[in-house]
Coordinates of C-alpha atoms in Angstrom, one line a residue:
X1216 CA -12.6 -31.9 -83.1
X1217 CA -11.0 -28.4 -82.8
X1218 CA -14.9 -26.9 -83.6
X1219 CA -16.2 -29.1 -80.7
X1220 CA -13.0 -27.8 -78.5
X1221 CA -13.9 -24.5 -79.6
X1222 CA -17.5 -24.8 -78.5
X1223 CA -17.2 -26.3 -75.5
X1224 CA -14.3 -23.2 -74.4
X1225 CA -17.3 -20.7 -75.0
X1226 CA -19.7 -22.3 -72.9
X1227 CA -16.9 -22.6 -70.2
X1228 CA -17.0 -18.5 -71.0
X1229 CA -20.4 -18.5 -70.3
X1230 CA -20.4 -20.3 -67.0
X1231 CA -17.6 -18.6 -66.3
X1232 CA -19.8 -15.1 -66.7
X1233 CA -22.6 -16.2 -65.3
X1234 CA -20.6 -16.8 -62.0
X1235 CA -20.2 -14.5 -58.8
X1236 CA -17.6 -12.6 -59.2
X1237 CA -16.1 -13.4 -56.4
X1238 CA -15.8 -16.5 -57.5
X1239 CA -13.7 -15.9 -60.7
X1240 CA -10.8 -18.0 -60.7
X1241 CA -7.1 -16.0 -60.7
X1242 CA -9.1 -12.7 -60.4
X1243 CA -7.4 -10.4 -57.9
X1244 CA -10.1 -9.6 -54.7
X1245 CA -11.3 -6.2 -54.5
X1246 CA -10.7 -6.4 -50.8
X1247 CA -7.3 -5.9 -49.7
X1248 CA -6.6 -7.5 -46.0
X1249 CA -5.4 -4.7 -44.1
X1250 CA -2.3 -6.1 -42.7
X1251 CA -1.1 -6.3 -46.7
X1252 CA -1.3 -3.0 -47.4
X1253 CA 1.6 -1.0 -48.1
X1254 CA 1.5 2.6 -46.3
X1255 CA 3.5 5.7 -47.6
X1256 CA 6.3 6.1 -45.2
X1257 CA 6.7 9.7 -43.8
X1258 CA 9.4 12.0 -45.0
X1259 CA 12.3 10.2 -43.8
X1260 CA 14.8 13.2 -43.4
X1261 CA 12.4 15.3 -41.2
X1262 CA 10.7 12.5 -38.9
X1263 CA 13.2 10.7 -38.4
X1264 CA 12.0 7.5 -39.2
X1265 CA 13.7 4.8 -40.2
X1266 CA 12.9 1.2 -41.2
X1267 CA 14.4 -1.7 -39.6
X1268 CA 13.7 -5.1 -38.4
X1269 CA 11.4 -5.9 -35.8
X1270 CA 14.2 -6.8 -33.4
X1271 CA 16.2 -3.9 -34.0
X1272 CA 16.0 -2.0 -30.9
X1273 CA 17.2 1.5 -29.8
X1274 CA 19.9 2.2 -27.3
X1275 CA 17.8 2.8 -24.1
X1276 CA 15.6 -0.6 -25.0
X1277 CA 18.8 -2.4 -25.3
X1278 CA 20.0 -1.3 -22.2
X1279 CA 16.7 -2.1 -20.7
X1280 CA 16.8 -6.1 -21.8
X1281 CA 20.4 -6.4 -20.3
X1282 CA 19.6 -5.0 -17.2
X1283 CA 16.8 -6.6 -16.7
X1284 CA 18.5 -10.0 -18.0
X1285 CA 21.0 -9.8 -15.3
X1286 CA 18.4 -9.2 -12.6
X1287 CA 16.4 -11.6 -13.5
X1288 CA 19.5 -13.9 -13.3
X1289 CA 21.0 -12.6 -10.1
X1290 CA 18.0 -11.7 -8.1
X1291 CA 15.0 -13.8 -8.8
X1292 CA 16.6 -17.2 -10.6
X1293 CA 17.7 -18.6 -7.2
X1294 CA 14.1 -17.9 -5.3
X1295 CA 12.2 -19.4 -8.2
X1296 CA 11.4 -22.7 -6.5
X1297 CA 10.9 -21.3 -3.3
X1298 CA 8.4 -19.1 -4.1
X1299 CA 6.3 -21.3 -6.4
X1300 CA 6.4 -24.1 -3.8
X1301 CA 5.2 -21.8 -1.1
X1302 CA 3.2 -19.6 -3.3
X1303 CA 3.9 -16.4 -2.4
X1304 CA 6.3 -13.4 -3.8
X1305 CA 9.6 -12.7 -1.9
X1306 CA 9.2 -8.9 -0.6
X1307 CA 12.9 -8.6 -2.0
X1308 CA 11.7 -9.4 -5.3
X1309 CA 9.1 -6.9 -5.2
X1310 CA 11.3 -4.3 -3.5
X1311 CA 13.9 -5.2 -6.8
X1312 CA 10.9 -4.7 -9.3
X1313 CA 10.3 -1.0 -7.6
X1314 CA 14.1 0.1 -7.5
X1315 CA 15.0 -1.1 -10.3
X1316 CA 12.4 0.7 -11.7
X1317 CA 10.4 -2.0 -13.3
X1318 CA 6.8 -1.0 -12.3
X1319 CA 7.0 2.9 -13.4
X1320 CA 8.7 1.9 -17.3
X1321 CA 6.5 4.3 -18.6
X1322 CA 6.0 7.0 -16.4
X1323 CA 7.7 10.5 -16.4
X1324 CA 10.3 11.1 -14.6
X1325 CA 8.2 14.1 -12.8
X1326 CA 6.1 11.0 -11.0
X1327 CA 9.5 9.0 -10.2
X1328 CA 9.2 6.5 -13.6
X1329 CA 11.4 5.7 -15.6
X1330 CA 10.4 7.8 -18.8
X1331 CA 10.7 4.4 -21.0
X1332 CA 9.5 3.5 -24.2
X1333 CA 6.0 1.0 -24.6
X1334 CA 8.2 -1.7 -26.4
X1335 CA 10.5 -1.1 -23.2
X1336 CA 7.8 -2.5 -21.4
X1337 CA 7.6 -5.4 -23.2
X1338 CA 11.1 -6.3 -23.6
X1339 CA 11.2 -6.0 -19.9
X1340 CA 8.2 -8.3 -19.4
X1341 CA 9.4 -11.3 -21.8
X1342 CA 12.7 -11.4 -20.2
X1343 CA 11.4 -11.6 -16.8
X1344 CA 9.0 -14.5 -17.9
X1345 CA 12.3 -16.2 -19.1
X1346 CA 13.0 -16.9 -15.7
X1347 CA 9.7 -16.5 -14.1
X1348 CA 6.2 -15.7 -15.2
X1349 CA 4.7 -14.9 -12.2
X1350 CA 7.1 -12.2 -11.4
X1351 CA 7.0 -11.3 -15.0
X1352 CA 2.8 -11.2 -14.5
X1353 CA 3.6 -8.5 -11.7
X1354 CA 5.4 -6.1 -13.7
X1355 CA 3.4 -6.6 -17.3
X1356 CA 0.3 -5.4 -15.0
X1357 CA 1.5 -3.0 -13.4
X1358 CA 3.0 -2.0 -16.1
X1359 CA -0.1 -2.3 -18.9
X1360 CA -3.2 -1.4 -16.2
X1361 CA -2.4 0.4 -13.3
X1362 CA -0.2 3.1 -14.7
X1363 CA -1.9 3.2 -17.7
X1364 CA -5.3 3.7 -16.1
X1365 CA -4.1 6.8 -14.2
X1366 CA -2.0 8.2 -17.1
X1367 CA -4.8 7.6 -19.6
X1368 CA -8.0 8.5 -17.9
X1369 CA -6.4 9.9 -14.4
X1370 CA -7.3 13.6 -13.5
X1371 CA -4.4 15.9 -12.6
X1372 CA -5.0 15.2 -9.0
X1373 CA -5.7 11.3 -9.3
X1374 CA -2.5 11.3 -11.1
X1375 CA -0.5 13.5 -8.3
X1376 CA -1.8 11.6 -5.7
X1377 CA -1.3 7.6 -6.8
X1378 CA 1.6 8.0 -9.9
X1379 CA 4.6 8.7 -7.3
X1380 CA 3.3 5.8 -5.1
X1381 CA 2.8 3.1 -8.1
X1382 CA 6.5 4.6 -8.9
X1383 CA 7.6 3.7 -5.8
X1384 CA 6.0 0.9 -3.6
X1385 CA 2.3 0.7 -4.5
X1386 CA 1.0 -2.0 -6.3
X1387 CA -2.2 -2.2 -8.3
X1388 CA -4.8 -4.4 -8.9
X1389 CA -7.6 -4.6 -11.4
X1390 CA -11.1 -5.9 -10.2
X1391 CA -13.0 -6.5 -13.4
X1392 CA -14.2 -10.6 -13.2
X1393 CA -16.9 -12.1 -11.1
X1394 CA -18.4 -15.1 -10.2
X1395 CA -21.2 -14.8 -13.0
X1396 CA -18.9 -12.5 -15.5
X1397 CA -16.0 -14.1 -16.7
X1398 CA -15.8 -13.6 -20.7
X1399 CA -19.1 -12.1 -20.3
X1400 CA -17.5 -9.3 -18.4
X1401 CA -19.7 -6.5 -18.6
X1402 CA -22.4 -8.6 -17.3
X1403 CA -21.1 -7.8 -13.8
X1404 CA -23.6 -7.5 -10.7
X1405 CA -21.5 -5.2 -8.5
X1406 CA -22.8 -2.4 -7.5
X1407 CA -22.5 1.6 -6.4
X1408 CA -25.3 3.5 -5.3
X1409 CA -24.2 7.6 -5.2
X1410 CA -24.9 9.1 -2.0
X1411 CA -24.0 12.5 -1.7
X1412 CA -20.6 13.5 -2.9
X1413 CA -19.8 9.4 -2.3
X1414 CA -20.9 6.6 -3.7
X1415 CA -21.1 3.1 -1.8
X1416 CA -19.9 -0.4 -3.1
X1417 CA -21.2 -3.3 -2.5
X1418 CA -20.6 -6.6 -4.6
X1419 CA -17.7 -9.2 -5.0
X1420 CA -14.8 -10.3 -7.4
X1421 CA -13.4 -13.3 -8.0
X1422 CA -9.9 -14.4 -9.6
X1423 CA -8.2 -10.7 -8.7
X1424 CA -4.5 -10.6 -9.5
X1425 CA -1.8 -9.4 -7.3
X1426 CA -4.7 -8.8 -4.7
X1427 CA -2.4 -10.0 -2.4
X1428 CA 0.0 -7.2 -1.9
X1429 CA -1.8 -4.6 -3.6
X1430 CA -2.1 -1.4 -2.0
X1431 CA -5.3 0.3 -4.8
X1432 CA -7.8 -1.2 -6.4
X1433 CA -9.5 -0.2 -9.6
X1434 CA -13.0 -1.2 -9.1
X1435 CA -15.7 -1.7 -12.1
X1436 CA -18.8 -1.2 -10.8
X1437 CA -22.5 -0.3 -12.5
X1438 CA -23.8 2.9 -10.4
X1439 CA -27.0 2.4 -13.2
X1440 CA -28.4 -1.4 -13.8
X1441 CA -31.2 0.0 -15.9
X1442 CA -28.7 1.3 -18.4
X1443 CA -26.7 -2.2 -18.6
X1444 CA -23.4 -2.0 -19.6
X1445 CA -23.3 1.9 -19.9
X1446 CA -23.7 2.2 -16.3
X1447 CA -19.9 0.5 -15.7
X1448 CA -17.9 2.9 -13.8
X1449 CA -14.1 2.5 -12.7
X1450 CA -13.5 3.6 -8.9
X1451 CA -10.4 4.2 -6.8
X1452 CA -10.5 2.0 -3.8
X1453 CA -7.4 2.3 -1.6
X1454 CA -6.4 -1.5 0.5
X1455 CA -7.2 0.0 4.0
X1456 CA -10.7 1.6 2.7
X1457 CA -13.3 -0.1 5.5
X1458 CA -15.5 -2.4 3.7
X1459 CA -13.2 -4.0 1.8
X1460 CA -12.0 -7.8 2.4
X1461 CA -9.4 -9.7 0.2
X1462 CA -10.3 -13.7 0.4
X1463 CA -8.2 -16.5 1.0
X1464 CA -5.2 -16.9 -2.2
X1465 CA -6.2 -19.7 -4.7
X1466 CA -4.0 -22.6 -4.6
X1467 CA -3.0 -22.2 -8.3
X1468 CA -1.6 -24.9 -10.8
X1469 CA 1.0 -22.2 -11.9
X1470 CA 2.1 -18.6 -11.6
X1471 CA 1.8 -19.6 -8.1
X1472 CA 4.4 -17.0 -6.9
X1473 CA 1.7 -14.4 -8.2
X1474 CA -1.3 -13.8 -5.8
X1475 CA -5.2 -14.1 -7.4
X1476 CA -7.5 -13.6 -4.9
X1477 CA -11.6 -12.8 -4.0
X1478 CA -12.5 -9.2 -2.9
X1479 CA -15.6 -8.3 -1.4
X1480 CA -16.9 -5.2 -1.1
X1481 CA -19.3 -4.0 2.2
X1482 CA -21.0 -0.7 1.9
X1483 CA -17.3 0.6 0.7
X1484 CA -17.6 4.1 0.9
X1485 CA -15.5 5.8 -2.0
X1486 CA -15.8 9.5 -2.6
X1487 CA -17.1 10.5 -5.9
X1488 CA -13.5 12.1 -6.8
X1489 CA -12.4 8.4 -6.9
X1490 CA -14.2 8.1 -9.9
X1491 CA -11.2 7.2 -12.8
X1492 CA -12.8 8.6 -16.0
X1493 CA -16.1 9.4 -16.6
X1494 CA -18.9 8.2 -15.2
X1495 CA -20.7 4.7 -17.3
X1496 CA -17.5 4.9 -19.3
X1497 CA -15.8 2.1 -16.9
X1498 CA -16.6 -0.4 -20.2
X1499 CA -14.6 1.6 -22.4
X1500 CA -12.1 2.1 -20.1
X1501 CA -11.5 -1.6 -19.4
X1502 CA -11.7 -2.9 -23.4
X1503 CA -9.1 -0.1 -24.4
X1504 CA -6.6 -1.0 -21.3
X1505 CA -7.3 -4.9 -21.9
X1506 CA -6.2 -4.6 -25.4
X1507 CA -3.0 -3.0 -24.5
X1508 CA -2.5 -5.6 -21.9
X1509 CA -3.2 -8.7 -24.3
X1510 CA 0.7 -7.7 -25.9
X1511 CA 2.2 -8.0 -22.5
X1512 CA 0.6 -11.0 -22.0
X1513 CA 1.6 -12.6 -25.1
X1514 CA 5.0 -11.1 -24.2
X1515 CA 5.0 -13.3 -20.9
X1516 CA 3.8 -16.3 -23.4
X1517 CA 6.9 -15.5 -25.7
X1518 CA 9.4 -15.1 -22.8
X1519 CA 8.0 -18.3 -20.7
X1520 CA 8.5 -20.4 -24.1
X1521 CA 11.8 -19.3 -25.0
X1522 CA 13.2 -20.0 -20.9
X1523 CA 11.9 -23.6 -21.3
X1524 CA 14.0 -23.7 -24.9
X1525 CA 16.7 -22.2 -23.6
X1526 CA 17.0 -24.7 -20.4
X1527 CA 16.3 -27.9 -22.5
X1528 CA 18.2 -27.4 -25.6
X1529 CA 21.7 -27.4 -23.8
X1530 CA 20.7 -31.1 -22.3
X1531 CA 19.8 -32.8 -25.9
X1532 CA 22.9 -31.5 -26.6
X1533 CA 24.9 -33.0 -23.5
X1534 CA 22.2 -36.2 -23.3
X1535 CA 24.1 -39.5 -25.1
X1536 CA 22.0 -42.1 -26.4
X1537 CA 23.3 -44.9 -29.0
X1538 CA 26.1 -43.5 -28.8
X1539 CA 25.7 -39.7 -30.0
X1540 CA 23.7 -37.3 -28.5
X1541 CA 20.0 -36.7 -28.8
X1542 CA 20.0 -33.5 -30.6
X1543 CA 21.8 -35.2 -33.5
X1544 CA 18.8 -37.6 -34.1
X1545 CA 17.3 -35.8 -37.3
X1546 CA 13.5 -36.9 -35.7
X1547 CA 14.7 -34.3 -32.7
X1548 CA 16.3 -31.6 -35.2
X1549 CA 13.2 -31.4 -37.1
X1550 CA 11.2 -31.2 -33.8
X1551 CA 13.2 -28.8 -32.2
X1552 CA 13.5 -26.6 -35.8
X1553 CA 9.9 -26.0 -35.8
X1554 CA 9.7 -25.4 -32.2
X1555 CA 12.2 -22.9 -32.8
X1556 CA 10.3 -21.4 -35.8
X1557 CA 7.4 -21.2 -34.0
X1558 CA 8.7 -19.2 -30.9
X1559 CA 10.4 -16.4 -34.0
X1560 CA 6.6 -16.4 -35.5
X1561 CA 5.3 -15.6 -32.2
X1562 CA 7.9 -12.8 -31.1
X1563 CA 7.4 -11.1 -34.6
X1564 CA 3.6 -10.7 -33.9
X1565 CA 4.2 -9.8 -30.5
X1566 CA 6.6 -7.1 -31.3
X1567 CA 4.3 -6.0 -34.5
X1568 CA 1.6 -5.6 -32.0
X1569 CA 3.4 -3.6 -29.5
X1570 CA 4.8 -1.3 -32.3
X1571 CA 1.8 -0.3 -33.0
X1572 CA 0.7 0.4 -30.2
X1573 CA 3.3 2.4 -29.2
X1574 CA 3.2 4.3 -32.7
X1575 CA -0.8 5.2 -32.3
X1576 CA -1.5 3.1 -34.7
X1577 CA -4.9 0.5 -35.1
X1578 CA -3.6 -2.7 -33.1
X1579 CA -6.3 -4.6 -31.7
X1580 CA -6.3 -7.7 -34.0
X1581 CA -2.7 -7.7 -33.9
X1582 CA -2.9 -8.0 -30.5
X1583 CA -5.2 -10.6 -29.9
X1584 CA -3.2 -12.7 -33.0
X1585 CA 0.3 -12.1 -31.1
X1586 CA -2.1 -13.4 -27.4
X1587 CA -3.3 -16.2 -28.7
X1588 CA -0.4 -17.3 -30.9
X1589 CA 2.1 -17.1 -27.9
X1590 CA 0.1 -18.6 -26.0
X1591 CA -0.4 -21.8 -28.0
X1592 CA 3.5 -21.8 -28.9
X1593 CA 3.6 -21.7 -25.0
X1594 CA 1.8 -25.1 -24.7
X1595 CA 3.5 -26.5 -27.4
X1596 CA 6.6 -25.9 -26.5
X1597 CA 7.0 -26.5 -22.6
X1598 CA 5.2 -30.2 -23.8
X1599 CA 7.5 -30.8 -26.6
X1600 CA 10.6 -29.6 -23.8
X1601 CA 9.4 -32.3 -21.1
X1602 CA 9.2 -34.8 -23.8
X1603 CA 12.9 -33.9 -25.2
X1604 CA 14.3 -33.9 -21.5
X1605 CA 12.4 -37.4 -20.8
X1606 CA 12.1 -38.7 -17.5
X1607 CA 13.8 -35.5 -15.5
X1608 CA 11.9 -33.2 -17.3
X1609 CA 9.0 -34.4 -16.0
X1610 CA 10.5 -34.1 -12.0
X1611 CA 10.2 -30.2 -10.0
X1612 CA 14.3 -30.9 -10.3
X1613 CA 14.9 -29.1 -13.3
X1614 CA 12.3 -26.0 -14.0
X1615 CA 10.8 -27.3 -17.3
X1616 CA 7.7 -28.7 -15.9
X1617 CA 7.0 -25.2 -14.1
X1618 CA 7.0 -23.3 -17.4
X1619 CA 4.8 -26.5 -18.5
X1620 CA 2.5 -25.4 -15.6
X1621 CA 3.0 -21.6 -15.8
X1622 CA 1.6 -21.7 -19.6
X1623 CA -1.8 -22.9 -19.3
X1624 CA -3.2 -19.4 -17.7
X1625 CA -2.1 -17.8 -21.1
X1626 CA -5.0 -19.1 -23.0
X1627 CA -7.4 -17.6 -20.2
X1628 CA -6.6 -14.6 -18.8
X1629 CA -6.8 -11.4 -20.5
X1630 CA -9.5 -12.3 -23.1
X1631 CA -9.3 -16.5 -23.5
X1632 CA -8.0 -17.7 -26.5
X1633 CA -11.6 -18.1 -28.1
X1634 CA -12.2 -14.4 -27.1
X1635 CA -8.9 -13.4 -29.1
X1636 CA -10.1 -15.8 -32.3
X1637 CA -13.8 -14.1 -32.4
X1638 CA -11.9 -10.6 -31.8
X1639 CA -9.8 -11.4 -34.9
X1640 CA -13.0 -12.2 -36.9
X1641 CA -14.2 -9.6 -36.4
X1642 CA -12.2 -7.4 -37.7
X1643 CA -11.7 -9.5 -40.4
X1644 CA -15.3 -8.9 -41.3
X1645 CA -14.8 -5.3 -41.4
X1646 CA -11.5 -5.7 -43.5
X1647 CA -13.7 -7.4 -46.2

């Protein structure tokens, strides 16, 4: 028995070495997924650096989320409704944003911003999405595109000219999709034809943000169709250039407070200094400033799902049925515990991602995890919230079923949540 044991163990060793090796059971993966790997810190004496928690903030970010708690609280909160129902911003709110300084986080104090940190930004953005994500959409563009289009590829003079007024009272909006291009944005059919020392655009956009109100436009346009892709070049269009039409506003599900809108473009004559960055280099432009934006927008995701959490936990607590209120029912604990868990797993990517960014270091699939994960806690969340809250949750007299509404843009704009998956796998590929 014990020889037939024996014999039938070293066959097993011989299947067992005639197997790939990546197949060997309990044997450690030569590959090591990126995320896992321990880094040497830098000297912690000289650079300062010190390691904390994820939600360990400095001073000035701290004093940043409380400031922009109370205005969200004492100087949006009671327009919410209005402006959803009527679908348009409240010039006060704007004008708030802009002295508050809320659109110019970033920026230097030499342009009129604030001189803030990245993580500033987002801070800034999830708290305003706690109270409303279409004014919270404003700000995490402005914020994440405009002024980081002219800071990042700006020349001295681009940046002279338009930082003070995007500091100030300027908003900006990004003209990337089109009728034919939405994931498949590069695949755009606007065009501009270089005359001279100008070049002229003609073409349309569809589903521009903040197009409403905007006062520049940053264009992508191919000035070469031959070349494809490579011919994708980012212009400077200001609002009153001639040629330039903004379309009726959609009549959204949500984020209706926050204008998208068509823009055509008629033989738009833009000189050839408009040009932001190089010339064909509009694609590269657009991925790296998209990539960036994906951590404000899951940001807006995080913020949107913790306001509806925060609004509908109080009222399990206060609702009585059988005599004890709902939250006490362990089928709504354990519901509302991995709700809770959920929102904490998205904040810590999101937060992850933007520190990061704002450290230089690689971010991209962290982003596009934190995007997509917020954005599906979103959904889950404001659903679970109008199911807890029962009959009034689902009326426009309590706010829940606007978040519910507000949320489903999260898993499409930016990079839809399939685009953030296959952007994941692909670095995932590379990792291994």
């Amino acid at each position: 028995m014990a020889a037939a044991a024996g014999g039938w163990l070293r066959s097993c060793g011989k299947l067992k070495r005639n197997l790939p090796a990546y197949l060997g059971p309990w044997r450690a993966s030569p590959c090591v997924f990126r995320s896992s790997k321990s880094e040497l810190m830098p000297n912690l004496a000289s650079d300062g650096v010190v390691c904390a928690p994820l939600q360990t903030f400095t001073e000035e970010e701290t004093m940043m989320k409380n400031m922009v708690t109370k205005f969200a609280q004492e100087r949006v909160a009671p327009l919410v409704q209005k402006m959803d129902e009527n679908s348009k911003m409240e010039d006060s709110v704007i004008q708030g944003l802009f002295e508050q300084g809320l659109m110019s986080i970033e920026l230097g104090e030499e342009y009129g911003g604030t001189g803030a940190s990245f993580f500033s930004v987002i801070l800034v953005v999830e708290e305003l999405a706690k109270v409303d994500p279409a004014v919270s959409l404003l700000c995490e563009l402005q914020n994440t595109l405009t002024n980081k289009l002219f800071t990042t590829y700006g020349t001295e003079e681009q940046k002279r000219t338009y930082l003070p007024r995007v500091a100030k009272d300027t908003i900006g909006s990004f003209c990337l999709s089109e009728a034919g291009s939405g994931s498949d944005a590069f695949s755009l059919k606007t065009r501009a034809e270089k005359k001279g020392d100008y070049y002229i655009i003609n073409g349309s956009k569809m589903w521009i943000s903040l197009a409403e109100h905007a006062g520049v436009f940053f264009v992508m346009a191919n000035t070469d169709p031959s070349l494809g892709y490579r011919g994708i070049t980012c212009f400077i269009v200001d609002r009153n250039t001639e040629g330039l039409h903004i379309g009726k506003k959609e009549d959204k599900l949500g984020i209706r407070a926050s204008s998208t809108c068509p823009v055509t473009f008629e033989n738009v004559k833009v000189p050839a200094t408009n040009i932001l960055g190089e010339v064909g280099k509009g694609y590269k432009h657009a991925i790296g400033l998209l990539n960036t934006g994906r951590i404000g927008i899951a940001a807006q995701m995080l913020g949107l799902a913790q306001g509806c959490f925060d609004h509908t936990i109080p009222y399990t607590k206060e609702r009585v049925q059988f005599g004890k209120s709902i939250f006490d029912f362990q089928g709504m604990q354990h519901q509302i515990a991995q709700v809770a868990t959920q929102l904490e797993a998205a904040r810590l990517l999101t937060y992850n991602a933007a520190r990061l960014a704002e450290t230089g270091r690689p971010f991209i699939k962290e982003a596009s995890m934190a995007k997509y994960y917020a954005a599906e806690v979103a959904t889950l969340t404001t659903s679970k919230c109008i199911e807890w809250m029962g009959g009034v949750g689902f009326t426009k007299n309590y706010p829940i079923e606007k978040y519910y509404r507000d949320c489903k843009i999260g898993t499409i704009y930016e990079g839809t949540s399939n685009i953030q998956l296959s952007t994941i796998a692909k670095s995932l590929a590379q990792e291994y």
